[in-house]
Structure formats: structure tokens, C-alpha cells
Amino acid sequence: MIKAQILQILERDGVGCYKFQISGTDAVIYMLALGDHSHLREGLNVRLNFKSSDVIIATSKLQNCSIRNELPCKILKISKGEILSVIHLKFAQFEFESIISSLSCNELNLNEGDSVFAYVKSTCVHISGIDD
């Protein structure tokens, strides 16, 4: 869960694009959503979430791609199984996980303490709570 404030809302034809300022950081995160979100307004404090399986890990910045949400993270812990690995990440004061294949974990040579980039598509971000 990431605390954030809505900076900008753009809605057209039932599709909304939301820009959030992540609390305590200069970072922004984007969300694309369908449907009526008329209860949301700029300046509203919210809690954002996404599934662990929607978090992409990269050992260097991605270039020339459509993913806008980039979070520079530190690997706190790796729980490696035969098939899946859970990567425990920290961005600023926020902690979350990425679930990737153990094959990918090995090929990326991920280790606890490494600095990595976590990427989340804007269509995977959702508001899990409102704090105002």
C-alpha cells in the first residue's frame, strides 16, 4: 500500500487518467481506470495498491517503453521457491512485494540489498482506500 495525493484527473468517454504524488517523495504514479469515479477530486489523499504479480523488476532503468510507473527500490528480502520467488521491496517508507519466476530471479542475479527498479502498469494500480 502506497499513500498518495491526487494531483491531476483527466476523464474522457468513461476512462480516467489519474496522477498521484507519492507521500513523502517527489515521485508520481499514474492510474488508468474505467467507470465512474466522480467521488474522486484533486487534492484527495488516498491509498494505492497493486497485485504483487503485476510488479516488474529491472536491474537498470527501462528505456523506450510504455510503463510510466517507475519506483527505485531496495531489495529487503528474497523468498525463493522452486518455481516462484517473492521479492520484498522498499521504496521510500513504503514496502511491497513482487512475485516473479525463480528462473527470472536467478537470471537477474538478484540479492538482498540490491538496488532495482520496480515497474507497475497504470492499468494495474487501484485505489484501496481514501484517507480524507
mmCIF file of the C-alpha atoms, coordinates in Angstrom:
data_MODEL
# 
_entry.id   MODEL 
# 
loop_
_atom_site.group_PDB 
_atom_site.id 
_atom_site.type_symbol 
_atom_site.label_atom_id 
_atom_site.label_alt_id 
_atom_site.label_comp_id 
_atom_site.label_asym_id 
_atom_site.label_entity_id 
_atom_site.label_seq_id 
_atom_site.pdbx_PDB_ins_code 
_atom_site.Cartn_x 
_atom_site.Cartn_y 
_atom_site.Cartn_z 
_atom_site.occupancy 
_atom_site.B_iso_or_equiv 
_atom_site.pdbx_formal_charge 
_atom_site.auth_seq_id 
_atom_site.auth_comp_id 
_atom_site.auth_asym_id 
_atom_site.auth_atom_id 
_atom_site.pdbx_PDB_model_num 
ATOM 1   C CA . MET A 1 1   ? 0.000   0.000   0.000   1.00 0.00 ? 1   MET A CA 1 
ATOM 2   C CA . ILE A 1 2   ? 1.301   3.404   -1.000  1.00 0.00 ? 2   ILE A CA 1 
ATOM 3   C CA . LYS A 1 3   ? -0.074  6.655   0.393   1.00 0.00 ? 3   LYS A CA 1 
ATOM 4   C CA . ALA A 1 4   ? -0.525  9.375   -2.199  1.00 0.00 ? 4   ALA A CA 1 
ATOM 5   C CA . GLN A 1 5   ? -2.431  12.519  -3.095  1.00 0.00 ? 5   GLN A CA 1 
ATOM 6   C CA . ILE A 1 6   ? -4.355  13.029  -6.333  1.00 0.00 ? 6   ILE A CA 1 
ATOM 7   C CA . LEU A 1 7   ? -2.577  15.735  -8.339  1.00 0.00 ? 7   LEU A CA 1 
ATOM 8   C CA . GLN A 1 8   ? -4.498  15.600  -11.592 1.00 0.00 ? 8   GLN A CA 1 
ATOM 9   C CA . ILE A 1 9   ? -7.599  13.957  -13.044 1.00 0.00 ? 9   ILE A CA 1 
ATOM 10  C CA . LEU A 1 10  ? -8.365  13.676  -16.745 1.00 0.00 ? 10  LEU A CA 1 
ATOM 11  C CA . GLU A 1 11  ? -11.625 11.922  -17.692 1.00 0.00 ? 11  GLU A CA 1 
ATOM 12  C CA . ARG A 1 12  ? -12.987 11.308  -21.175 1.00 0.00 ? 12  ARG A CA 1 
ATOM 13  C CA . ASP A 1 13  ? -15.517 8.803   -22.512 1.00 0.00 ? 13  ASP A CA 1 
ATOM 14  C CA . GLY A 1 14  ? -15.636 6.734   -19.311 1.00 0.00 ? 14  GLY A CA 1 
ATOM 15  C CA . VAL A 1 15  ? -11.851 6.465   -18.974 1.00 0.00 ? 15  VAL A CA 1 
ATOM 16  C CA . GLY A 1 16  ? -9.928  8.260   -16.250 1.00 0.00 ? 16  GLY A CA 1 
ATOM 17  C CA . CYS A 1 17  ? -6.220  9.038   -16.054 1.00 0.00 ? 17  CYS A CA 1 
ATOM 18  C CA . TYR A 1 18  ? -5.090  9.930   -12.528 1.00 0.00 ? 18  TYR A CA 1 
ATOM 19  C CA . LYS A 1 19  ? -1.741  11.366  -11.495 1.00 0.00 ? 19  LYS A CA 1 
ATOM 20  C CA . PHE A 1 20  ? -0.703  10.919  -7.847  1.00 0.00 ? 20  PHE A CA 1 
ATOM 21  C CA . GLN A 1 21  ? 2.091   12.391  -5.740  1.00 0.00 ? 21  GLN A CA 1 
ATOM 22  C CA . ILE A 1 22  ? 3.526   9.648   -3.523  1.00 0.00 ? 22  ILE A CA 1 
ATOM 23  C CA . SER A 1 23  ? 3.587   10.852  0.099   1.00 0.00 ? 23  SER A CA 1 
ATOM 24  C CA . GLY A 1 24  ? 6.971   11.986  1.382   1.00 0.00 ? 24  GLY A CA 1 
ATOM 25  C CA . THR A 1 25  ? 8.623   11.778  -2.050  1.00 0.00 ? 25  THR A CA 1 
ATOM 26  C CA . ASP A 1 26  ? 8.941   13.676  -5.312  1.00 0.00 ? 26  ASP A CA 1 
ATOM 27  C CA . ALA A 1 27  ? 7.758   10.587  -7.194  1.00 0.00 ? 27  ALA A CA 1 
ATOM 28  C CA . VAL A 1 28  ? 4.491   10.363  -9.078  1.00 0.00 ? 28  VAL A CA 1 
ATOM 29  C CA . ILE A 1 29  ? 2.441   7.337   -10.053 1.00 0.00 ? 29  ILE A CA 1 
ATOM 30  C CA . TYR A 1 30  ? -0.313  7.057   -12.650 1.00 0.00 ? 30  TYR A CA 1 
ATOM 31  C CA . MET A 1 31  ? -3.548  5.068   -12.733 1.00 0.00 ? 31  MET A CA 1 
ATOM 32  C CA . LEU A 1 32  ? -5.868  4.387   -15.670 1.00 0.00 ? 32  LEU A CA 1 
ATOM 33  C CA . ALA A 1 33  ? -9.389  3.346   -14.702 1.00 0.00 ? 33  ALA A CA 1 
ATOM 34  C CA . LEU A 1 34  ? -12.754 2.728   -16.339 1.00 0.00 ? 34  LEU A CA 1 
ATOM 35  C CA . GLY A 1 35  ? -16.110 3.773   -14.937 1.00 0.00 ? 35  GLY A CA 1 
ATOM 36  C CA . ASP A 1 36  ? -17.485 6.498   -12.721 1.00 0.00 ? 36  ASP A CA 1 
ATOM 37  C CA . HIS A 1 37  ? -15.010 7.953   -10.253 1.00 0.00 ? 37  HIS A CA 1 
ATOM 38  C CA . SER A 1 38  ? -16.891 11.195  -9.635  1.00 0.00 ? 38  SER A CA 1 
ATOM 39  C CA . HIS A 1 39  ? -16.247 10.851  -5.881  1.00 0.00 ? 39  HIS A CA 1 
ATOM 40  C CA . LEU A 1 40  ? -12.530 11.497  -6.506  1.00 0.00 ? 40  LEU A CA 1 
ATOM 41  C CA . ARG A 1 41  ? -11.083 15.008  -6.610  1.00 0.00 ? 41  ARG A CA 1 
ATOM 42  C CA . GLU A 1 42  ? -7.693  16.625  -6.922  1.00 0.00 ? 42  GLU A CA 1 
ATOM 43  C CA . GLY A 1 43  ? -6.027  17.050  -3.515  1.00 0.00 ? 43  GLY A CA 1 
ATOM 44  C CA . LEU A 1 44  ? -7.666  13.921  -2.060  1.00 0.00 ? 44  LEU A CA 1 
ATOM 45  C CA . ASN A 1 45  ? -5.364  11.664  -0.004  1.00 0.00 ? 45  ASN A CA 1 
ATOM 46  C CA . VAL A 1 46  ? -5.659  8.017   -0.982  1.00 0.00 ? 46  VAL A CA 1 
ATOM 47  C CA . ARG A 1 47  ? -4.042  4.626   -0.551  1.00 0.00 ? 47  ARG A CA 1 
ATOM 48  C CA . LEU A 1 48  ? -2.897  2.942   -3.751  1.00 0.00 ? 48  LEU A CA 1 
ATOM 49  C CA . ASN A 1 49  ? -2.359  -0.733  -4.302  1.00 0.00 ? 49  ASN A CA 1 
ATOM 50  C CA . PHE A 1 50  ? -1.481  -3.267  -6.980  1.00 0.00 ? 50  PHE A CA 1 
ATOM 51  C CA . LYS A 1 51  ? -1.002  -7.029  -7.126  1.00 0.00 ? 51  LYS A CA 1 
ATOM 52  C CA . SER A 1 52  ? 2.463   -8.409  -6.399  1.00 0.00 ? 52  SER A CA 1 
ATOM 53  C CA . SER A 1 53  ? 2.288   -10.331 -9.662  1.00 0.00 ? 53  SER A CA 1 
ATOM 54  C CA . ASP A 1 54  ? 1.883   -7.004  -11.538 1.00 0.00 ? 54  ASP A CA 1 
ATOM 55  C CA . VAL A 1 55  ? 5.258   -5.651  -10.373 1.00 0.00 ? 55  VAL A CA 1 
ATOM 56  C CA . ILE A 1 56  ? 8.063   -5.950  -12.927 1.00 0.00 ? 56  ILE A CA 1 
ATOM 57  C CA . ILE A 1 57  ? 11.661  -5.932  -11.653 1.00 0.00 ? 57  ILE A CA 1 
ATOM 58  C CA . ALA A 1 58  ? 14.579  -4.497  -13.635 1.00 0.00 ? 58  ALA A CA 1 
ATOM 59  C CA . THR A 1 59  ? 18.216  -4.144  -12.618 1.00 0.00 ? 59  THR A CA 1 
ATOM 60  C CA . SER A 1 60  ? 18.535  -0.992  -14.741 1.00 0.00 ? 60  SER A CA 1 
ATOM 61  C CA . LYS A 1 61  ? 16.115  1.687   -15.944 1.00 0.00 ? 61  LYS A CA 1 
ATOM 62  C CA . LEU A 1 62  ? 13.852  0.628   -18.785 1.00 0.00 ? 62  LEU A CA 1 
ATOM 63  C CA . GLN A 1 63  ? 14.033  2.818   -21.854 1.00 0.00 ? 63  GLN A CA 1 
ATOM 64  C CA . ASN A 1 64  ? 11.615  3.367   -24.706 1.00 0.00 ? 64  ASN A CA 1 
ATOM 65  C CA . CYS A 1 65  ? 8.719   1.528   -23.091 1.00 0.00 ? 65  CYS A CA 1 
ATOM 66  C CA . SER A 1 66  ? 5.123   2.391   -22.233 1.00 0.00 ? 66  SER A CA 1 
ATOM 67  C CA . ILE A 1 67  ? 5.324   1.732   -18.477 1.00 0.00 ? 67  ILE A CA 1 
ATOM 68  C CA . ARG A 1 68  ? 5.194   5.096   -16.680 1.00 0.00 ? 68  ARG A CA 1 
ATOM 69  C CA . ASN A 1 69  ? 5.311   3.994   -13.057 1.00 0.00 ? 69  ASN A CA 1 
ATOM 70  C CA . GLU A 1 70  ? 8.945   3.539   -12.032 1.00 0.00 ? 70  GLU A CA 1 
ATOM 71  C CA . LEU A 1 71  ? 9.930   3.094   -8.384  1.00 0.00 ? 71  LEU A CA 1 
ATOM 72  C CA . PRO A 1 72  ? 13.628  2.849   -7.447  1.00 0.00 ? 72  PRO A CA 1 
ATOM 73  C CA . CYS A 1 73  ? 13.729  0.227   -4.703  1.00 0.00 ? 73  CYS A CA 1 
ATOM 74  C CA . LYS A 1 74  ? 15.998  -1.699  -2.394  1.00 0.00 ? 74  LYS A CA 1 
ATOM 75  C CA . ILE A 1 75  ? 15.567  -5.481  -2.076  1.00 0.00 ? 75  ILE A CA 1 
ATOM 76  C CA . LEU A 1 76  ? 14.901  -6.229  1.597   1.00 0.00 ? 76  LEU A CA 1 
ATOM 77  C CA . LYS A 1 77  ? 14.464  -9.987  1.316   1.00 0.00 ? 77  LYS A CA 1 
ATOM 78  C CA . ILE A 1 78  ? 14.098  -12.736 -1.267  1.00 0.00 ? 78  ILE A CA 1 
ATOM 79  C CA . SER A 1 79  ? 11.926  -15.772 -0.543  1.00 0.00 ? 79  SER A CA 1 
ATOM 80  C CA . LYS A 1 80  ? 12.949  -18.176 -3.282  1.00 0.00 ? 80  LYS A CA 1 
ATOM 81  C CA . GLY A 1 81  ? 10.966  -21.283 -4.113  1.00 0.00 ? 81  GLY A CA 1 
ATOM 82  C CA . GLU A 1 82  ? 11.471  -23.868 -6.805  1.00 0.00 ? 82  GLU A CA 1 
ATOM 83  C CA . ILE A 1 83  ? 9.115   -22.077 -9.217  1.00 0.00 ? 83  ILE A CA 1 
ATOM 84  C CA . LEU A 1 84  ? 8.283   -18.661 -7.746  1.00 0.00 ? 84  LEU A CA 1 
ATOM 85  C CA . SER A 1 85  ? 10.272  -16.073 -5.842  1.00 0.00 ? 85  SER A CA 1 
ATOM 86  C CA . VAL A 1 86  ? 8.837   -13.296 -3.694  1.00 0.00 ? 86  VAL A CA 1 
ATOM 87  C CA . ILE A 1 87  ? 10.971  -10.162 -3.783  1.00 0.00 ? 87  ILE A CA 1 
ATOM 88  C CA . HIS A 1 88  ? 10.358  -7.909  -0.761  1.00 0.00 ? 88  HIS A CA 1 
ATOM 89  C CA . LEU A 1 89  ? 10.981  -4.298  -1.810  1.00 0.00 ? 89  LEU A CA 1 
ATOM 90  C CA . LYS A 1 90  ? 11.272  -0.914  -0.137  1.00 0.00 ? 90  LYS A CA 1 
ATOM 91  C CA . PHE A 1 91  ? 10.597  2.396   -1.882  1.00 0.00 ? 91  PHE A CA 1 
ATOM 92  C CA . ALA A 1 92  ? 10.993  5.427   0.420   1.00 0.00 ? 92  ALA A CA 1 
ATOM 93  C CA . GLN A 1 93  ? 8.997   4.435   3.540   1.00 0.00 ? 93  GLN A CA 1 
ATOM 94  C CA . PHE A 1 94  ? 6.745   2.009   1.642   1.00 0.00 ? 94  PHE A CA 1 
ATOM 95  C CA . GLU A 1 95  ? 7.211   -1.752  1.413   1.00 0.00 ? 95  GLU A CA 1 
ATOM 96  C CA . PHE A 1 96  ? 5.637   -4.073  -1.133  1.00 0.00 ? 96  PHE A CA 1 
ATOM 97  C CA . GLU A 1 97  ? 6.374   -7.331  -2.952  1.00 0.00 ? 97  GLU A CA 1 
ATOM 98  C CA . SER A 1 98  ? 6.961   -8.597  -6.449  1.00 0.00 ? 98  SER A CA 1 
ATOM 99  C CA . ILE A 1 99  ? 6.267   -12.192 -7.390  1.00 0.00 ? 99  ILE A CA 1 
ATOM 100 C CA . ILE A 1 100 ? 8.462   -13.389 -10.248 1.00 0.00 ? 100 ILE A CA 1 
ATOM 101 C CA . SER A 1 101 ? 9.649   -16.750 -11.501 1.00 0.00 ? 101 SER A CA 1 
ATOM 102 C CA . SER A 1 102 ? 12.669  -18.179 -9.720  1.00 0.00 ? 102 SER A CA 1 
ATOM 103 C CA . LEU A 1 103 ? 14.216  -18.573 -13.167 1.00 0.00 ? 103 LEU A CA 1 
ATOM 104 C CA . SER A 1 104 ? 13.988  -14.774 -13.653 1.00 0.00 ? 104 SER A CA 1 
ATOM 105 C CA . CYS A 1 105 ? 15.303  -14.179 -10.142 1.00 0.00 ? 105 CYS A CA 1 
ATOM 106 C CA . ASN A 1 106 ? 18.341  -16.334 -10.910 1.00 0.00 ? 106 ASN A CA 1 
ATOM 107 C CA . GLU A 1 107 ? 18.918  -14.833 -14.369 1.00 0.00 ? 107 GLU A CA 1 
ATOM 108 C CA . LEU A 1 108 ? 18.788  -11.294 -12.930 1.00 0.00 ? 108 LEU A CA 1 
ATOM 109 C CA . ASN A 1 109 ? 21.166  -12.424 -10.156 1.00 0.00 ? 109 ASN A CA 1 
ATOM 110 C CA . LEU A 1 110 ? 19.019  -10.655 -7.545  1.00 0.00 ? 110 LEU A CA 1 
ATOM 111 C CA . ASN A 1 111 ? 20.335  -10.429 -3.990  1.00 0.00 ? 111 ASN A CA 1 
ATOM 112 C CA . GLU A 1 112 ? 19.190  -8.853  -0.744  1.00 0.00 ? 112 GLU A CA 1 
ATOM 113 C CA . GLY A 1 113 ? 20.407  -5.266  -0.532  1.00 0.00 ? 113 GLY A CA 1 
ATOM 114 C CA . ASP A 1 114 ? 20.459  -4.760  -4.314  1.00 0.00 ? 114 ASP A CA 1 
ATOM 115 C CA . SER A 1 115 ? 19.042  -1.584  -5.824  1.00 0.00 ? 115 SER A CA 1 
ATOM 116 C CA . VAL A 1 116 ? 16.471  -2.309  -8.535  1.00 0.00 ? 116 VAL A CA 1 
ATOM 117 C CA . PHE A 1 117 ? 13.625  -0.614  -10.359 1.00 0.00 ? 117 PHE A CA 1 
ATOM 118 C CA . ALA A 1 118 ? 10.039  -1.754  -9.846  1.00 0.00 ? 118 ALA A CA 1 
ATOM 119 C CA . TYR A 1 119 ? 7.574   -1.038  -12.654 1.00 0.00 ? 119 TYR A CA 1 
ATOM 120 C CA . VAL A 1 120 ? 3.776   -1.195  -12.482 1.00 0.00 ? 120 VAL A CA 1 
ATOM 121 C CA . LYS A 1 121 ? 1.462   -0.553  -15.429 1.00 0.00 ? 121 LYS A CA 1 
ATOM 122 C CA . SER A 1 122 ? -1.020  2.239   -14.779 1.00 0.00 ? 122 SER A CA 1 
ATOM 123 C CA . THR A 1 123 ? -3.896  -0.149  -15.562 1.00 0.00 ? 123 THR A CA 1 
ATOM 124 C CA . CYS A 1 124 ? -2.798  -2.325  -12.605 1.00 0.00 ? 124 CYS A CA 1 
ATOM 125 C CA . VAL A 1 125 ? -2.886  0.465   -9.997  1.00 0.00 ? 125 VAL A CA 1 
ATOM 126 C CA . HIS A 1 126 ? -6.093  0.885   -7.982  1.00 0.00 ? 126 HIS A CA 1 
ATOM 127 C CA . ILE A 1 127 ? -7.298  2.968   -5.055  1.00 0.00 ? 127 ILE A CA 1 
ATOM 128 C CA . SER A 1 128 ? -7.721  0.753   -1.999  1.00 0.00 ? 128 SER A CA 1 
ATOM 129 C CA . GLY A 1 129 ? -8.806  3.499   0.394   1.00 0.00 ? 129 GLY A CA 1 
ATOM 130 C CA . ILE A 1 130 ? -9.487  7.189   0.868   1.00 0.00 ? 130 ILE A CA 1 
ATOM 131 C CA . ASP A 1 131 ? -7.904  8.997   3.820   1.00 0.00 ? 131 ASP A CA 1 
ATOM 132 C CA . ASP A 1 132 ? -9.851  12.296  3.727   1.00 0.00 ? 132 ASP A CA 1 
# 
